[in-house]
mmCIF file of C-alpha atoms in Angstrom:
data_model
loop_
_atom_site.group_PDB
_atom_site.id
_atom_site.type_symbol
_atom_site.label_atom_id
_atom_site.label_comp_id
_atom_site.label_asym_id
_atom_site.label_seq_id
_atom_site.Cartn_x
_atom_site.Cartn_y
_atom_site.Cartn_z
ATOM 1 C CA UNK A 580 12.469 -11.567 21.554
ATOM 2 C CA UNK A 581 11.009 -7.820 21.251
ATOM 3 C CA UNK A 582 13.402 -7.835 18.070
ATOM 4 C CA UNK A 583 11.709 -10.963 16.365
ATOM 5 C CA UNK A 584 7.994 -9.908 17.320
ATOM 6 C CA UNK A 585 8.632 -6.289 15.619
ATOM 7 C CA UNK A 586 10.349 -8.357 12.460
ATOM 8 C CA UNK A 587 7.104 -10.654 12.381
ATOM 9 C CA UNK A 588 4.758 -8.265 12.038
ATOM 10 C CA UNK A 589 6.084 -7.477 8.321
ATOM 11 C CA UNK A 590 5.394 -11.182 7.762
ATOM 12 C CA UNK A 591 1.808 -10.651 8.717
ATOM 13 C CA UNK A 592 0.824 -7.928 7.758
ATOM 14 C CA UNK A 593 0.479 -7.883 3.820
ATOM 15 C CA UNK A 594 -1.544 -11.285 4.420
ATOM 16 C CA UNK A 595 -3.849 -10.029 6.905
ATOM 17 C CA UNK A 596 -4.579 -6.466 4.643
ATOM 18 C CA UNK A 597 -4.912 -8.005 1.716
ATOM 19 C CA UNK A 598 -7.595 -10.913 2.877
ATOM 20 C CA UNK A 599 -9.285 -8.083 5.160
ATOM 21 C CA UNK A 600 -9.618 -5.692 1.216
ATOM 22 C CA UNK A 601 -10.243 -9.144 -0.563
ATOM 23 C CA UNK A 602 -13.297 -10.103 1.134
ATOM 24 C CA UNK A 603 -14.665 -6.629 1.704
ATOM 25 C CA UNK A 604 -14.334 -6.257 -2.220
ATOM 26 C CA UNK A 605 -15.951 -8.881 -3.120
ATOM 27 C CA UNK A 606 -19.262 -8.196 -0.488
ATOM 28 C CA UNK A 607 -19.772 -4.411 -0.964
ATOM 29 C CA UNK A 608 -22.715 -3.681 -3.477
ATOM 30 C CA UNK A 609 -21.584 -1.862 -7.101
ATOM 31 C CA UNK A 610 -17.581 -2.389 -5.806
ATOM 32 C CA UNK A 611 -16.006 -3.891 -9.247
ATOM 33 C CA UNK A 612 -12.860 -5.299 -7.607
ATOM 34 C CA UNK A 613 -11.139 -4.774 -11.678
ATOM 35 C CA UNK A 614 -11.974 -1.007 -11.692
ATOM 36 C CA UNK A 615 -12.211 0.413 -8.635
ATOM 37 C CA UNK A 616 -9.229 1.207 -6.444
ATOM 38 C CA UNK A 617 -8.889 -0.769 -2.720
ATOM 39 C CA UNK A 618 -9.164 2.894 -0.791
ATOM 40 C CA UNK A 619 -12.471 3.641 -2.159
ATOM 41 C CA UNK A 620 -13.767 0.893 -0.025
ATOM 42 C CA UNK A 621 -13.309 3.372 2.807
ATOM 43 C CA UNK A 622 -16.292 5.708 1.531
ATOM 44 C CA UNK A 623 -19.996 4.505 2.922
ATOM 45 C CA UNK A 624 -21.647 3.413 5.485
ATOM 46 C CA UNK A 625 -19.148 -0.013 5.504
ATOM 47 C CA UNK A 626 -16.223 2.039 5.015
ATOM 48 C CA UNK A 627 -15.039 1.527 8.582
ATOM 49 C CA UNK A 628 -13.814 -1.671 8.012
ATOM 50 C CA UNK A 629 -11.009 -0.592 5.082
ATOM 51 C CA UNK A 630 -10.143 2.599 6.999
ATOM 52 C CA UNK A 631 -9.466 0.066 9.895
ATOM 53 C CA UNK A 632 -7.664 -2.190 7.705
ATOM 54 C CA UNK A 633 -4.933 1.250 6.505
ATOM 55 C CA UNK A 634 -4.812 1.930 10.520
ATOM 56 C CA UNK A 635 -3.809 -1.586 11.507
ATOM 57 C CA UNK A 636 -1.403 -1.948 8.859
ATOM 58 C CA UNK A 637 0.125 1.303 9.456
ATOM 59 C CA UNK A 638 0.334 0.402 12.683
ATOM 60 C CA UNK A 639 1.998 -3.179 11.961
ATOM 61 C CA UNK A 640 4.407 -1.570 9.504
ATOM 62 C CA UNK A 641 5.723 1.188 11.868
ATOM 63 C CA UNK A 642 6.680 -1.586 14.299
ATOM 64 C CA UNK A 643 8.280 -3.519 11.366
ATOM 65 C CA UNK A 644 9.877 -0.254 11.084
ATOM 66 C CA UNK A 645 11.110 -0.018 14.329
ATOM 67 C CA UNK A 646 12.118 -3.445 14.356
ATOM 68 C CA UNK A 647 13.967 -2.879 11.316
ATOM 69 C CA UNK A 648 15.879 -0.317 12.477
ATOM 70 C CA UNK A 649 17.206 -1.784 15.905
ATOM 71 C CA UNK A 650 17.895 -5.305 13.844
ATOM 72 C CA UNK A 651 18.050 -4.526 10.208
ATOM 73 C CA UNK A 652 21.057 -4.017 7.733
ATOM 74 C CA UNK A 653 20.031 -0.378 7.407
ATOM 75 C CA UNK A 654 18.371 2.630 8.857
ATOM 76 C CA UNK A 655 17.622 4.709 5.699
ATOM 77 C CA UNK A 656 16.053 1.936 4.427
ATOM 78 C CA UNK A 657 13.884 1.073 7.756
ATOM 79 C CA UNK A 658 12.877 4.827 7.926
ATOM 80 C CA UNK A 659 11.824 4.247 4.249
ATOM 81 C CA UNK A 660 9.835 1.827 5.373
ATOM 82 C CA UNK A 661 8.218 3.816 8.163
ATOM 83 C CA UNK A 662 7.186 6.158 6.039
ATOM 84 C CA UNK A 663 4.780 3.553 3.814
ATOM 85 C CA UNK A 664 3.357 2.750 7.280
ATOM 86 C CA UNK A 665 2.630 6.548 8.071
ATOM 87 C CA UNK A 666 1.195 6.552 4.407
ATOM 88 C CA UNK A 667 -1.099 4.136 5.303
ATOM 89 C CA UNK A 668 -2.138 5.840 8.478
ATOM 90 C CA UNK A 669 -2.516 8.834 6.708
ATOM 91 C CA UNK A 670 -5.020 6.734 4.116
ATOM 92 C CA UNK A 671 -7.023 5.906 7.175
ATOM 93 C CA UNK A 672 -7.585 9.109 8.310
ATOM 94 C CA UNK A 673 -8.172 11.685 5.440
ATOM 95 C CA UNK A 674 -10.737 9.620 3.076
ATOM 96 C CA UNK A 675 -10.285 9.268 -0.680
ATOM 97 C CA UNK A 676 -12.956 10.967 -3.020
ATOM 98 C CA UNK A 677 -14.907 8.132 -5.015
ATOM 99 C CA UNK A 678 -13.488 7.697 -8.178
ATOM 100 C CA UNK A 679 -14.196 5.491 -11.541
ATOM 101 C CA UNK A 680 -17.895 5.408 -10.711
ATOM 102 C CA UNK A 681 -17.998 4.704 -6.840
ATOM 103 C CA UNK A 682 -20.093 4.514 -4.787
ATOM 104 C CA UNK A 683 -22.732 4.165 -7.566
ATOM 105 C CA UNK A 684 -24.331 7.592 -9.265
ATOM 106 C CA UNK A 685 -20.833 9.434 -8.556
ATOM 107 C CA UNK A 686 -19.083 10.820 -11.852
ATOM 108 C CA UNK A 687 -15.758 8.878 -13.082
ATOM 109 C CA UNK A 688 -14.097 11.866 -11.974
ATOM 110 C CA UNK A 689 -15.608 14.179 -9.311
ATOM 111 C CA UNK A 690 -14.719 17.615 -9.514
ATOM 112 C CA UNK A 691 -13.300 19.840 -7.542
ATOM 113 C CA UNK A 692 -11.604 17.709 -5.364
ATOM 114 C CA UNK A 693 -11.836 17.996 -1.541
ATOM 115 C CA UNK A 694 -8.796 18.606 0.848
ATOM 116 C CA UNK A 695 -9.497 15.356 2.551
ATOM 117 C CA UNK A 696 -9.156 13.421 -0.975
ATOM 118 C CA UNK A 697 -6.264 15.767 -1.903
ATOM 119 C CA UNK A 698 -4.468 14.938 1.855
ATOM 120 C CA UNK A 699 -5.004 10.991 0.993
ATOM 121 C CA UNK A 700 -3.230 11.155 -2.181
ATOM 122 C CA UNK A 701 -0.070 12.897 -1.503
ATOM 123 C CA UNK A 702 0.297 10.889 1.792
ATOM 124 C CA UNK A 703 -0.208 7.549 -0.031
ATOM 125 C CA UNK A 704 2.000 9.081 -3.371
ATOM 126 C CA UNK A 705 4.698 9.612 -0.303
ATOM 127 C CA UNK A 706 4.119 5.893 1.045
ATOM 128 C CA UNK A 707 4.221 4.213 -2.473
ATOM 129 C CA UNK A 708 7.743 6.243 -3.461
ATOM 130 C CA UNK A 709 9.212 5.686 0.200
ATOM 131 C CA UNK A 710 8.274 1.938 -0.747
ATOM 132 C CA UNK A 711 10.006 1.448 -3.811
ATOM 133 C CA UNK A 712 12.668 3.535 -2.732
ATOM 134 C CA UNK A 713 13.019 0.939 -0.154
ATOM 135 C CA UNK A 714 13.660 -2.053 -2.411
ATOM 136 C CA UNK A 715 16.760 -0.213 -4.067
ATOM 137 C CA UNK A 716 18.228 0.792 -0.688
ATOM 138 C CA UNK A 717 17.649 -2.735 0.785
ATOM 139 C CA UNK A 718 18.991 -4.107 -2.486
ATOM 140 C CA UNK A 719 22.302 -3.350 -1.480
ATOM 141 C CA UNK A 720 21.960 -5.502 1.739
ATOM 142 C CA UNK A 721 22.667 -8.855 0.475
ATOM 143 C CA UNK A 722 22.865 -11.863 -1.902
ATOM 144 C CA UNK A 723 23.283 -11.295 -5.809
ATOM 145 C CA UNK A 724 20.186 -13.145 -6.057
ATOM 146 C CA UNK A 725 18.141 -10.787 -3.704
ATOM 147 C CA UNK A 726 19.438 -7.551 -5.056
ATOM 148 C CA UNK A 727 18.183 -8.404 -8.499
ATOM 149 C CA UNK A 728 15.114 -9.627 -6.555
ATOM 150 C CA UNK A 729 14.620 -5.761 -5.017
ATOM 151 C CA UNK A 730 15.417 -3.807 -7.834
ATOM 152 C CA UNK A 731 12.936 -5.945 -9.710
ATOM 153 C CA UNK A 732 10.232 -5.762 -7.125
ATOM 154 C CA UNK A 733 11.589 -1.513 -7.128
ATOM 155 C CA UNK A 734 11.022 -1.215 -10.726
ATOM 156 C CA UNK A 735 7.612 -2.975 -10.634
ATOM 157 C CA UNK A 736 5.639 -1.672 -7.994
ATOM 158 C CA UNK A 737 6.935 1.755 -9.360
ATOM 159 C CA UNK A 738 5.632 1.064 -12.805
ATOM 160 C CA UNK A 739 2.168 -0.908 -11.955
ATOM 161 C CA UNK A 740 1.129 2.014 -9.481
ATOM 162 C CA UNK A 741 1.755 4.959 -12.301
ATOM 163 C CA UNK A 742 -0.099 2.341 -14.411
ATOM 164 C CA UNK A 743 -3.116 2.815 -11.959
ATOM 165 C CA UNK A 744 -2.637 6.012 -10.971
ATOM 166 C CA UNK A 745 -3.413 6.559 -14.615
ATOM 167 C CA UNK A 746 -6.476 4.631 -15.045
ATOM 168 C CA UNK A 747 -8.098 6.129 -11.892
ATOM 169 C CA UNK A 748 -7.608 9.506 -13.958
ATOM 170 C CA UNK A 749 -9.650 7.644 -16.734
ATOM 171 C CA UNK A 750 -7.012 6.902 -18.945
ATOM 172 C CA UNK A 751 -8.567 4.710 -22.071
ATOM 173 C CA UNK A 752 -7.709 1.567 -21.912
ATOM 174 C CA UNK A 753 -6.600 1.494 -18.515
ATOM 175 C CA UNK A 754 -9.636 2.840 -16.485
ATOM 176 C CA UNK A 755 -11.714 -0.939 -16.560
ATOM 177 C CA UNK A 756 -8.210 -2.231 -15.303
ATOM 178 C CA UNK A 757 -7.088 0.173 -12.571
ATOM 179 C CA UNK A 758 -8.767 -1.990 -9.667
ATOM 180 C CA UNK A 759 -6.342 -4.851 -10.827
ATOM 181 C CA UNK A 760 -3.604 -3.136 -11.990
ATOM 182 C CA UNK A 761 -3.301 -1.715 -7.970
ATOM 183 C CA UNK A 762 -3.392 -5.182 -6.597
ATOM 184 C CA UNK A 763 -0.790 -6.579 -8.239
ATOM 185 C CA UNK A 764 1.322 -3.350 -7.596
ATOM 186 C CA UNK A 765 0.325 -3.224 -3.977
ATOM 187 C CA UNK A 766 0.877 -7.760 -3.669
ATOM 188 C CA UNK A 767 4.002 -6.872 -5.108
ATOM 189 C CA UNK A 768 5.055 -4.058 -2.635
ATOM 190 C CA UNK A 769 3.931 -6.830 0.633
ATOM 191 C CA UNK A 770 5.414 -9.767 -0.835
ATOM 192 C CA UNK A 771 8.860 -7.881 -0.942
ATOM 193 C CA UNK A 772 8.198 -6.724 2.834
ATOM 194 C CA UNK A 773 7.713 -10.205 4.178
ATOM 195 C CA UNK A 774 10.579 -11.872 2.698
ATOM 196 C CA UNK A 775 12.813 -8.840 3.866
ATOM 197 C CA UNK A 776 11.402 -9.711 7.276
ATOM 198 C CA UNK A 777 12.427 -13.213 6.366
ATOM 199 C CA UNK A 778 15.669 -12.492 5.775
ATOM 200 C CA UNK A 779 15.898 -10.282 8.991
ATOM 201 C CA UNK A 780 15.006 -13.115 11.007
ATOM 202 C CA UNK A 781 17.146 -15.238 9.590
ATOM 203 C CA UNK A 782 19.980 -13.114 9.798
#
């Protein structure tokens, strides 16, 4: 039982951080969901509720993590996953610097940059390549059918988060697009964590 309620809480937890981002997005004055990345929702006086959201999915992830580890077809690939939940954590607690023209009257691309923004990019860098590294390791864990599945979800959520990664550095063409371009890299990332916890259940 303490095995399948650490599995299930990679099943809810991409759901329950994406609707908690979603909704905050969409109410928070001069936030273009499009542009603007989903960590620069933690800046303001409203930025308690994303900072909340990175702590309780850290925290949901870790156990996912742990469950993964005492049930799962492999232990690099569970400590993989435990360290995108101590990314997360990490994005919680040292705050991003705004970016791509938020909060409104901030530059597109403060300068210098402070250790706190610094400390939340190389911990979430770490998270996102401990991610995808994830999907290849996990890849070799199953079914033809989900090992093309992995790789594919690998080589995606690798490719859309340089993609954003760029535009938040103002790359032309890209910078009106980063805010989306994230989303679908980081729907990607928890789609491929709750059907692994699917498939952990199951199995």
């Amino acid at each position: 039982m303490l095995d399948r309620l650490l599995l299930g809480c990679g099943l809810v937890v991409g759901p329950l951080f994406t609707v908690a981002y979603l909704v905050e997005g969409a109410t928070r004055a001069g936030y273009r969901s499009l542009r603007h990345p989903v960590s620069s929702l933690a800046i303001g006086d409203r930025g308690w509720t994303q900072t909340t959201n990175f702590f309780v999915g850290g925290l949901l992830c870790l156990a996912f993590a742990v469950g993964l580890w005492r049930a799962g077809p492999s232990h690099w690939g569970a400590l993989l996953v435990g360290v995108w939940a101590i990314g997360l954590l990490c994005a919680g607690f040292f705050r991003t610097d705004p970016v791509s023209g938020f909060p409104p009257g901030t530059p597109d691309l403060p300068q210098p940059n402070t250790r706190q923004g610094v400390l939340h990019d190389l911990f979430s860098l770490a998270g996102f390549v401990a991610l995808a590294a994830a999907c290849f390791v996990f890849a070799w864990s199953g079914t033809r059918g989900w090992a093309i599945y992995s790789v594919a979800s690998g080589v995606l959520f690798a490719v859309t988060m340089v993609l954003a990664s760029a535009a938040f550095a103002q790359k032309e063409g890209l910078v009106d697009l980063g805010g989306l371009i994230q989303r679908v890299s980081v729907t990607i990332g928890w789609a491929w964590l709750a059907v692994l916890a699917v498939r952990t259940l199951g199995g």
